Amino acid sequence: MWGGRFAEGPSAIMREINASIPFDKALWREDIAGSRAHVAMLAKQGIVSDADAQAIDAGLQQIAEEYERDGVPEDWDLEDIHMTVESRLTEIVGPAAGRLHTARSRNDQVATDFRLWVRSACERANHLLGLLMVALVERAGEHADSVMPGFTHLQTAQPVTLGHHLLAYFEMFDRDRDRFADAHRRAGECPLGCAALAGTGFDIDREMTSKQLGFIQPSRNSLDAVSDRDFALDYLQAATTCAIHLSRLAEEMILWASQPFGFIKLPDALSTGSSIMPQKKNPDAAELVRGHAGRIIGYATSLAVTMKGLPLAYSKDMQDDKPPVFEAAQLLDLCLAAIEGMVAKSSFDTARMRKAAEAGHATATDLADWLVRQADIPFREAHHITGAAVKLADQKGVALDGLTIEDYRDIDERIGEGVFDVLSVDASVAARTSYGGTAPVRVREQVAEARKRLGMEN
Ligand code: ARG
C-alpha cells in the first residue's frame, strides 16, 4: 500500500507485530457499511463518478456476502480489516477500487468502524439488561412477602422480604442501562471524513455520511476524532460497573446455594457436578460470572493505560484498543445471559429463609422501637433493655418471641403483652412501610413501578 517510499518489504516480525486482522476482522460489517456510505457521498459530491461508485458499491456488497458465507481471510501482509477489504475490492473492481480511499484515511475509518461496533455493543447490553430486569421483577412480585434475613456485615440484621432484596438488583441494573445509554449517545459522533488528522481539502459532505451510518452528528474536531477512544473507555467503564453488580449477585447466589444457607436451588442447566463427589452440584456459572467480572475490570484498566500517555493524534498503540473491548463485551453478554437464567429458573426455599430470619434475633430493633413508641423510653435506653432481652433469650435458647411476659417484666416492668405483636418476622417487615422500605405493600408498589419502567403490563 505504501511501496512507493520503501526499498524493501517488512520483516516477518514486522508483519506479525503489525497485524490486527486476527482480531479486527470482527469489524468487517462496520467497515463495509462505512465504505458504502463514504463512496455514496463521494459520488453525490462529484468526487467519484457514478459509474465507479456503483461498481465499488456492488463490489462491497459482494465482499459482505463472501465474508458472511466463508468468513474473513486472514493475511498478515494485509495488516487489518481495512486493507483486507480494499485488496479484495481491487480484485473485483480493478483500479477504480483505488478511488474509495479518496478524502479519508484508515485513522478516521477505524475510529468510525469501532464507534459503530461499540454502539451496537451498548444496544446489546441494554437489551440483555432488560431481560434480566424482567426476570428480577417477576421473581420480586412472586416473593413480595417471602421473609428472609437481611444482613449487614453478613450478620443477621433485620428481616427483609426477598422481593425487596431482588429489587435492589433491579435498581443497580437500571442504572447500568442508563450508563450504557449514555455511552451510546456520546459515541454518536461520526469521525468519517476527518481523514488522517487534519481533515481534507475535498468538498465532502460529512452530515450525509454521519446520518447514513446512524450517528447523531459529525465530530467537530478532526484531531480529537481520530485520536479519541473515550467511547471505548465509556463502554468498558459501564461494563465494569455492570460486571461488579453481576458479580455481587453471583456471590449471593453461591452463598445461598451452599448447604448451611440452603436458600436457593440453582437450575441444573446452569450448574455442574463433581467428577469425584456424586452428591455435589456446583454453582459454576455463578462462580464464573464472579471470575469474569475480574477480567472485565482488567480490560477497562488495560485500555486506560494504553491511552494515558498518547500525544495527538493517532498512534499505533491505539490498535490495541480493540481486543479489550471485544473480549469484555463477549464476557459481559455471556454473564448477563447466565445471571438472567439463574434468576428466572432458580427455586427459593422460602421456608428455610423464614427460619433463618427467625434465628439470630432479627426483630430486636422492633422490640427497641416498640419500647420507644409504647413506653416512651428514649431509644438509647430501649436499645439497652433490648440487649438484656437478647441475652436472656440466648441463655434460654429461644427466640425473642419465645420469652414469656414474666421474662420481659423481669427485664423492665414497663413491658406489656402488646410487645408480642411486633416480635414476629412478619410483623417486623410489615412495619417497615417508609418509602423504599421492605414492607410487602411497599414492595408491591415498587414491583408495579418497576414494571412500568420496563414498559410491561401491570
Ligand atoms: N489497524 C489500525 C488500527 O486498528 C488501523 C489504523 C492504521 N492507521 C495508521 N496510520 N497506521 O488502529
XYZ file of C-alpha atoms and ligand atoms in Angstrom:
470
model
C 0.000 0.000 0.000
C 2.947 2.302 0.552
C 5.501 0.550 -1.726
C 6.434 3.828 -3.445
C 8.509 5.006 -0.496
C 10.096 1.698 0.579
C 13.123 -0.165 -0.810
C 12.358 -3.462 0.946
C 9.287 -5.150 2.410
C 8.595 -5.736 6.117
C 10.385 -8.499 8.044
C 8.399 -11.435 9.333
C 8.451 -9.887 12.797
C 7.192 -6.568 11.493
C 4.360 -8.343 9.712
C 3.403 -10.205 12.860
C 3.578 -7.311 15.309
C 1.733 -5.068 12.875
C -1.167 -7.367 12.037
C -4.506 -6.562 13.616
C -6.549 -8.659 11.206
C -6.726 -11.616 13.659
C -8.998 -9.503 15.867
C -10.198 -6.512 13.848
C -11.837 -8.783 11.297
C -14.727 -8.579 13.792
C -15.269 -5.090 12.347
C -15.992 -6.243 8.802
C -19.676 -5.310 8.802
C -18.947 -1.841 10.130
C -16.052 -1.382 7.725
C -18.159 -2.230 4.696
C -21.046 -0.069 5.906
C -18.626 2.841 6.407
C -17.145 2.413 2.938
C -20.558 2.221 1.295
C -21.635 5.443 2.999
C -18.341 7.088 2.044
C -18.489 6.159 -1.642
C -22.138 7.219 -1.932
C -21.138 10.604 -0.540
C -18.109 10.878 -2.868
C -20.428 10.254 -5.846
C -23.039 12.737 -4.682
C -20.326 15.378 -4.308
C -18.972 14.608 -7.803
C -15.621 13.485 -6.371
C -16.020 9.989 -7.853
C -18.067 9.220 -10.965
C -21.414 7.488 -10.567
C -20.176 4.553 -12.611
C -17.131 4.000 -10.385
C -19.204 4.473 -7.251
C -21.747 1.915 -8.424
C -19.014 -0.611 -9.240
C -17.385 -0.025 -5.844
C -20.690 -0.368 -4.017
C -21.573 -3.599 -5.830
C -18.083 -4.923 -5.049
C -18.505 -4.075 -1.361
C -21.840 -5.893 -1.277
C -20.258 -8.919 -2.883
C -17.484 -8.893 -0.255
C -20.094 -8.746 2.501
C -21.759 -11.840 1.051
C -18.413 -13.636 0.832
C -17.494 -12.821 4.433
C -20.936 -13.805 5.665
C -20.561 -17.148 3.908
C -16.877 -18.003 4.265
C -15.507 -15.764 6.988
C -12.802 -13.133 6.608
C -9.455 -14.337 5.208
C -6.515 -13.608 7.495
C -3.488 -12.447 5.565
C -0.951 -10.698 7.815
C 0.513 -8.900 4.841
C -2.739 -7.015 4.563
C -2.425 -5.941 8.206
C -6.000 -5.081 9.064
C -9.638 -5.330 8.022
C -9.493 -2.054 6.094
C -6.680 -3.246 3.797
C -8.198 -6.712 3.542
C -11.482 -5.300 2.225
C -9.733 -2.861 -0.099
C -7.488 -5.540 -1.534
C -10.439 -7.823 -2.279
C -12.295 -4.854 -3.767
C -9.366 -4.241 -6.107
C -9.554 -7.857 -7.277
C -13.260 -7.472 -8.010
C -13.463 -3.921 -9.377
C -9.961 -3.263 -10.715
C -8.095 0.054 -10.396
C -11.317 2.062 -9.812
C -11.354 0.481 -6.332
C -8.472 2.820 -5.532
C -10.881 5.780 -5.658
C -12.691 4.633 -2.497
C -9.899 5.868 -0.248
C -10.219 9.467 -1.526
C -10.772 12.004 1.286
C -10.360 9.514 4.097
C -7.609 7.665 5.940
C -7.520 4.488 7.941
C -7.417 6.711 11.015
C -10.918 8.113 10.586
C -12.012 4.822 9.074
C -11.056 2.713 12.102
C -12.429 5.314 14.504
C -15.746 5.186 12.626
C -15.891 1.392 12.430
C -15.037 0.965 16.081
C -17.600 3.526 17.205
C -20.264 1.702 15.226
C -19.240 -1.567 16.871
C -19.248 -0.093 20.367
C -22.641 1.499 19.753
C -24.141 -1.898 18.933
C -22.437 -3.414 21.975
C -24.224 -0.769 24.081
C -27.515 -1.685 22.419
C -26.906 -5.369 23.140
C -26.100 -4.687 26.786
C -29.260 -2.627 27.053
C -31.322 -5.462 25.610
C -29.777 -8.171 27.825
C -30.111 -5.987 30.912
C -33.785 -5.540 30.044
C -34.311 -9.329 30.009
C -32.540 -9.689 33.344
C -34.632 -6.897 34.852
C -37.836 -8.584 33.672
C -36.729 -11.796 35.412
C -35.945 -9.881 38.602
C -39.245 -8.041 38.676
C -41.220 -11.252 38.029
C -39.500 -13.040 40.902
C -39.832 -9.988 43.141
C -43.588 -9.990 42.508
C -43.829 -13.679 43.489
C -41.862 -13.037 46.662
C -43.155 -9.663 47.813
C -43.896 -11.172 51.223
C -41.385 -14.013 51.481
C -39.345 -13.233 54.565
C -35.591 -13.709 54.712
C -32.822 -12.436 56.927
C -31.354 -9.119 55.849
C -27.659 -8.823 56.597
C -25.111 -6.197 57.396
C -21.508 -7.394 57.851
C -23.028 -10.726 56.718
C -24.564 -10.917 60.215
C -28.330 -11.232 60.593
C -29.576 -7.664 60.913
C -33.324 -7.281 60.295
C -35.851 -9.378 58.412
C -36.443 -8.236 54.843
C -38.566 -9.565 52.028
C -36.983 -11.497 49.190
C -38.862 -9.276 46.735
C -37.198 -6.237 48.265
C -33.784 -7.881 48.026
C -34.274 -8.759 44.345
C -35.472 -5.249 43.546
C -32.223 -3.876 44.976
C -30.503 -5.514 41.999
C -33.186 -4.189 39.684
C -32.113 -0.676 40.703
C -28.440 -1.437 40.045
C -29.151 -2.831 36.603
C -31.409 0.096 35.806
C -28.502 2.441 36.493
C -26.315 0.241 34.298
C -28.762 0.636 31.445
C -28.530 4.355 31.904
C -24.732 4.215 31.738
C -24.828 2.191 28.509
C -27.394 4.582 27.044
C -25.110 7.457 27.938
C -22.089 5.742 26.377
C -24.183 5.054 23.277
C -25.192 8.691 22.983
C -21.670 10.017 23.479
C -20.327 7.578 20.883
C -22.780 9.163 18.455
C -20.310 11.485 16.722
C -19.050 10.366 13.347
C -15.293 10.725 12.630
C -15.564 9.788 8.944
C -14.044 12.496 6.752
C -11.586 13.701 9.404
C -9.041 11.819 7.295
C -5.568 11.264 8.758
C -5.777 14.048 11.371
C -6.353 17.438 9.759
C -9.475 16.999 7.643
C -9.413 17.034 3.853
C -9.344 19.526 1.012
C -12.023 17.628 -0.912
C -15.536 19.056 -0.807
C -17.080 16.252 1.234
C -20.460 16.112 2.997
C -19.881 14.815 6.496
C -23.511 15.318 7.509
C -24.508 12.834 4.858
C -22.186 10.006 5.941
C -22.885 10.642 9.613
C -26.612 10.355 9.032
C -26.378 7.342 6.786
C -24.396 5.449 9.422
C -26.922 6.269 12.148
C -24.732 8.727 14.044
C -26.144 11.820 15.717
C -23.715 14.274 14.102
C -20.212 14.548 12.625
C -17.431 15.062 15.169
C -16.338 18.697 15.410
C -12.573 18.424 15.665
C -10.611 16.189 13.336
C -7.624 15.804 15.688
C -9.894 14.748 18.515
C -11.982 12.483 16.298
C -9.104 10.283 15.114
C -7.384 10.070 18.495
C -10.381 9.819 20.823
C -11.140 6.453 22.386
C -13.327 7.795 25.198
C -16.263 5.953 23.690
C -14.468 2.622 24.187
C -13.476 3.588 27.724
C -17.059 4.681 28.437
C -18.283 1.292 27.300
C -15.679 -0.548 29.373
C -16.419 1.536 32.428
C -20.149 0.925 32.110
C -19.308 -2.772 31.628
C -17.107 -2.675 34.723
C -19.866 -1.319 36.950
C -22.357 -3.748 35.460
C -19.936 -6.652 35.969
C -19.476 -5.615 39.600
C -23.249 -5.811 40.075
C -23.450 -9.173 38.327
C -20.598 -10.457 40.454
C -22.256 -9.378 43.694
C -25.474 -11.134 42.731
C -23.475 -14.206 41.669
C -21.719 -14.178 45.032
C -25.059 -14.104 46.869
C -26.345 -16.983 44.786
C -23.219 -19.010 45.562
C -23.707 -18.300 49.250
C -27.443 -19.021 49.154
C -26.897 -22.287 47.285
C -24.418 -23.550 49.917
C -25.738 -26.192 52.338
C -25.566 -24.078 55.534
C -27.748 -21.423 53.849
C -29.909 -23.621 51.625
C -31.953 -20.641 50.431
C -31.857 -21.417 46.733
C -31.712 -24.304 44.282
C -29.888 -23.234 41.142
C -31.174 -24.663 37.861
C -29.433 -27.887 36.793
C -28.912 -26.352 33.377
C -26.622 -23.713 34.908
C -24.768 -25.946 37.372
C -22.184 -28.703 37.130
C -21.472 -31.902 39.035
C -18.255 -33.184 40.529
C -16.228 -35.961 38.915
C -15.481 -37.483 42.314
C -18.216 -36.430 44.760
C -21.548 -37.727 43.452
C -23.647 -35.628 45.828
C -22.317 -32.320 44.539
C -23.989 -29.670 42.465
C -21.672 -26.751 41.932
C -22.660 -23.174 41.123
C -20.004 -22.916 38.411
C -21.859 -20.453 36.207
C -22.230 -18.053 39.134
C -18.585 -18.525 40.073
C -17.534 -17.796 36.502
C -19.627 -14.634 36.441
C -17.748 -13.583 39.574
C -14.471 -14.556 37.887
C -15.240 -12.912 34.552
C -16.057 -9.655 36.331
C -12.391 -9.525 37.312
C -11.353 -9.898 33.694
C -13.757 -7.199 32.521
C -12.355 -4.797 35.110
C -8.873 -5.718 33.858
C -9.804 -4.891 30.255
C -11.031 -1.437 31.292
C -7.747 -0.835 33.060
C -5.800 -2.136 30.074
C -7.291 0.387 27.654
C -6.996 3.260 30.132
C -3.281 2.532 30.467
C -2.857 2.230 26.693
C -4.366 5.674 26.193
C -2.970 7.679 29.029
C 0.376 8.699 27.519
C -0.528 9.213 23.871
C 0.061 12.558 22.177
C -2.333 13.725 19.450
C -3.282 12.408 17.039
C -3.252 8.714 16.044
C -0.518 6.391 17.333
C -0.292 2.712 16.548
C -0.677 1.852 20.238
C -4.340 2.575 19.583
C -4.608 -0.577 17.515
C -4.557 -2.318 20.917
C -7.881 -0.678 21.773
C -9.947 -3.435 20.201
C -9.069 -6.727 21.964
C -10.033 -5.466 25.436
C -13.376 -4.162 24.188
C -14.197 -7.243 22.107
C -13.289 -9.615 24.898
C -15.031 -7.637 27.631
C -18.190 -7.419 25.514
C -18.204 -11.138 24.849
C -17.800 -11.884 28.571
C -20.381 -9.316 29.609
C -23.032 -10.634 27.222
C -22.412 -14.156 28.483
C -22.563 -13.116 32.146
C -25.805 -11.189 31.624
C -27.418 -14.201 29.968
C -26.162 -16.605 32.667
C -27.437 -14.473 35.536
C -30.756 -13.946 33.773
C -31.137 -17.741 33.544
C -30.271 -18.199 37.207
C -32.721 -15.540 38.352
C -35.501 -16.844 36.122
C -35.036 -20.555 36.852
C -33.810 -20.901 40.445
C -36.220 -22.025 43.113
C -36.219 -20.344 46.505
C -36.694 -22.353 49.704
C -38.860 -19.757 51.404
C -39.455 -21.945 54.475
C -35.732 -22.106 55.118
C -35.309 -18.409 54.515
C -38.051 -17.674 57.033
C -36.425 -19.983 59.571
C -33.106 -18.229 59.111
C -34.847 -14.876 59.567
C -36.382 -16.127 62.806
C -32.990 -17.145 64.157
C -30.441 -14.521 65.145
C -32.912 -12.171 66.899
C -33.566 -10.229 63.739
C -36.549 -8.475 65.326
C -34.533 -6.930 68.170
C -34.846 -3.497 66.558
C -38.628 -3.941 66.515
C -38.561 -4.575 70.268
C -36.498 -1.432 70.816
C -38.824 0.588 68.552
C -41.845 -0.757 70.487
C -40.300 0.409 73.794
C -39.803 3.863 72.305
C -43.325 4.046 70.931
C -45.392 2.292 73.610
C -43.439 3.074 76.766
C -41.953 6.409 75.713
C -38.436 5.217 76.536
C -35.516 7.061 74.837
C -34.075 4.941 72.020
C -30.647 4.543 73.651
C -32.232 3.116 76.804
C -34.574 0.944 74.731
C -31.516 -0.406 72.924
C -30.022 -1.369 76.293
C -33.193 -3.090 77.524
C -33.442 -4.990 74.253
C -29.844 -6.116 74.676
C -30.791 -7.662 78.008
C -33.720 -9.479 76.339
C -31.414 -10.846 73.615
C -29.006 -12.071 76.295
C -31.760 -13.836 78.222
C -33.180 -15.383 75.036
C -29.727 -16.717 74.186
C -29.384 -18.176 77.694
C -32.744 -19.913 77.404
C -32.092 -20.949 73.808
C -35.259 -19.315 72.442
C -36.170 -16.521 70.033
C -37.325 -13.147 71.354
C -40.961 -14.216 70.989
C -40.127 -17.392 72.971
C -39.555 -15.391 76.166
C -42.551 -15.170 78.487
C -44.228 -11.975 79.591
C -42.740 -12.634 83.046
C -39.276 -12.760 81.498
C -39.935 -9.372 79.920
C -41.387 -7.910 83.118
C -38.239 -9.013 84.993
C -36.145 -7.121 82.474
C -38.296 -3.999 82.569
C -41.676 -3.655 84.215
C -42.870 -1.210 81.577
C -43.107 -4.045 79.014
C -46.660 -5.310 78.417
C -48.362 -8.108 76.441
C -48.576 -5.909 73.349
C -44.874 -6.472 72.738
C -45.611 -9.889 71.226
C -47.370 -8.172 68.328
C -44.061 -6.854 66.998
C -41.712 -9.758 67.657
C -42.596 -11.930 64.660
C -40.672 -11.567 61.420
C -43.918 -10.886 59.528
C -44.812 -8.056 61.884
C -41.295 -6.730 61.512
C -41.331 -6.499 57.710
C -44.942 -5.320 57.635
C -43.975 -2.400 59.883
C -41.247 -1.095 57.554
C -43.582 0.937 55.385
C -41.398 4.006 54.866
C -40.873 4.864 51.200
C -38.305 2.417 49.812
C -38.798 0.095 52.796
C -39.140 -3.680 52.859
C -42.854 -3.961 53.780
C -44.789 -6.182 51.345
C -47.135 -3.282 50.485
C -44.182 -1.112 49.515
C -42.532 -3.931 47.578
C -45.733 -4.499 45.606
C -45.833 -0.811 44.758
C -42.200 -0.945 43.657
C -42.870 -4.028 41.560
C -45.664 -2.152 39.780
C -43.398 0.861 39.348
C -40.575 -1.312 38.007
C -42.909 -2.980 35.524
C -43.957 0.443 34.342
C -40.319 1.486 33.895
C -39.810 -1.590 31.731
C -42.941 -0.910 29.724
C -44.524 -4.155 31.000
C -48.245 -4.574 31.686
C -49.381 -4.336 35.280
N -5.091 -1.251 12.073
C -5.106 0.106 12.526
C -5.813 0.207 13.882
O -6.517 -0.684 14.209
C -5.812 0.964 11.555
C -5.335 2.380 11.513
C -3.971 2.436 10.996
N -3.542 3.769 10.744
C -2.270 4.062 10.532
N -1.981 5.278 10.320
N -1.352 3.141 10.559
O -5.646 1.141 14.605
